[in-house]
């Protein structure tokens, strides 16, 4: 019953692969919880000034 008691190997044995994207299922699930949508925030402007152009410098750093 406790997720912490589940061993990874046991979970993998019982897991099923589902082809395709999980996004449509997630969107359907989310819509069932609350169907109200709000507009996305606009990037930039005074409230959210961009730090730098994409791709950000963090993407170019080698680990």
Short mmCIF file of C-alpha atoms in Angstrom, two decimals:
data_model
loop_
_atom_site.label_atom_id
_atom_site.label_comp_id
_atom_site.label_asym_id
_atom_site.label_seq_id
_atom_site.Cartn_x
_atom_site.Cartn_y
_atom_site.Cartn_z
CA UNK A 1 0.00 0.00 0.00
CA UNK A 2 2.91 2.32 0.63
CA UNK A 3 4.67 3.44 -2.55
CA UNK A 4 7.98 3.37 -0.68
CA UNK A 5 7.59 -0.38 -0.15
CA UNK A 6 7.51 -1.06 -3.91
CA UNK A 7 10.79 -2.36 -5.32
CA UNK A 8 11.75 -1.04 -8.75
CA UNK A 9 12.27 -4.53 -10.20
CA UNK A 10 8.78 -5.60 -9.06
CA UNK A 11 7.22 -2.48 -10.53
CA UNK A 12 8.99 -2.99 -13.87
CA UNK A 13 7.77 -6.61 -14.02
CA UNK A 14 4.18 -5.46 -13.73
CA UNK A 15 4.50 -2.39 -15.94
CA UNK A 16 2.94 -2.20 -19.40
CA UNK A 17 4.28 -0.15 -22.29
CA UNK A 18 1.78 2.20 -23.89
CA UNK A 19 2.80 3.50 -27.31
CA UNK A 20 2.42 7.16 -28.11
CA UNK A 21 2.38 10.29 -26.01
CA UNK A 22 1.03 10.51 -22.48
CA UNK A 23 0.04 14.14 -23.01
CA UNK A 24 -3.49 13.46 -24.37
CA UNK A 25 -4.28 11.22 -21.38
CA UNK A 26 -2.90 13.80 -18.98
CA UNK A 27 -4.94 16.57 -20.62
CA UNK A 28 -8.11 14.48 -20.41
CA UNK A 29 -7.43 13.70 -16.73
CA UNK A 30 -6.71 17.33 -15.97
CA UNK A 31 -9.89 18.46 -17.75
CA UNK A 32 -11.94 16.06 -15.62
CA UNK A 33 -10.56 17.67 -12.48
CA UNK A 34 -11.02 21.29 -13.59
CA UNK A 35 -11.99 22.28 -17.11
CA UNK A 36 -11.32 26.01 -16.60
CA UNK A 37 -8.47 27.20 -18.80
CA UNK A 38 -6.43 30.34 -18.35
CA UNK A 39 -4.31 32.05 -20.99
CA UNK A 40 -0.58 31.38 -20.93
CA UNK A 41 1.62 34.08 -19.50
CA UNK A 42 3.42 36.21 -22.03
CA UNK A 43 7.17 35.99 -21.99
CA UNK A 44 9.01 39.24 -21.52
CA UNK A 45 7.68 42.59 -20.47
CA UNK A 46 8.20 44.25 -17.12
CA UNK A 47 6.77 41.39 -15.06
CA UNK A 48 8.79 38.59 -16.67
CA UNK A 49 11.81 39.95 -18.51
CA UNK A 50 13.70 37.26 -20.44
CA UNK A 51 17.08 36.36 -18.98
CA UNK A 52 18.58 35.55 -22.39
CA UNK A 53 17.59 34.28 -25.83
CA UNK A 54 16.97 30.57 -26.30
CA UNK A 55 18.72 28.28 -26.09
CA UNK A 56 19.95 29.47 -22.71
CA UNK A 57 23.63 29.34 -21.86
CA UNK A 58 22.93 26.51 -19.41
CA UNK A 59 22.08 24.29 -22.41
CA UNK A 60 25.50 24.91 -23.92
CA UNK A 61 27.49 24.04 -20.78
CA UNK A 62 29.18 20.64 -20.84
CA UNK A 63 28.72 18.64 -17.68
#
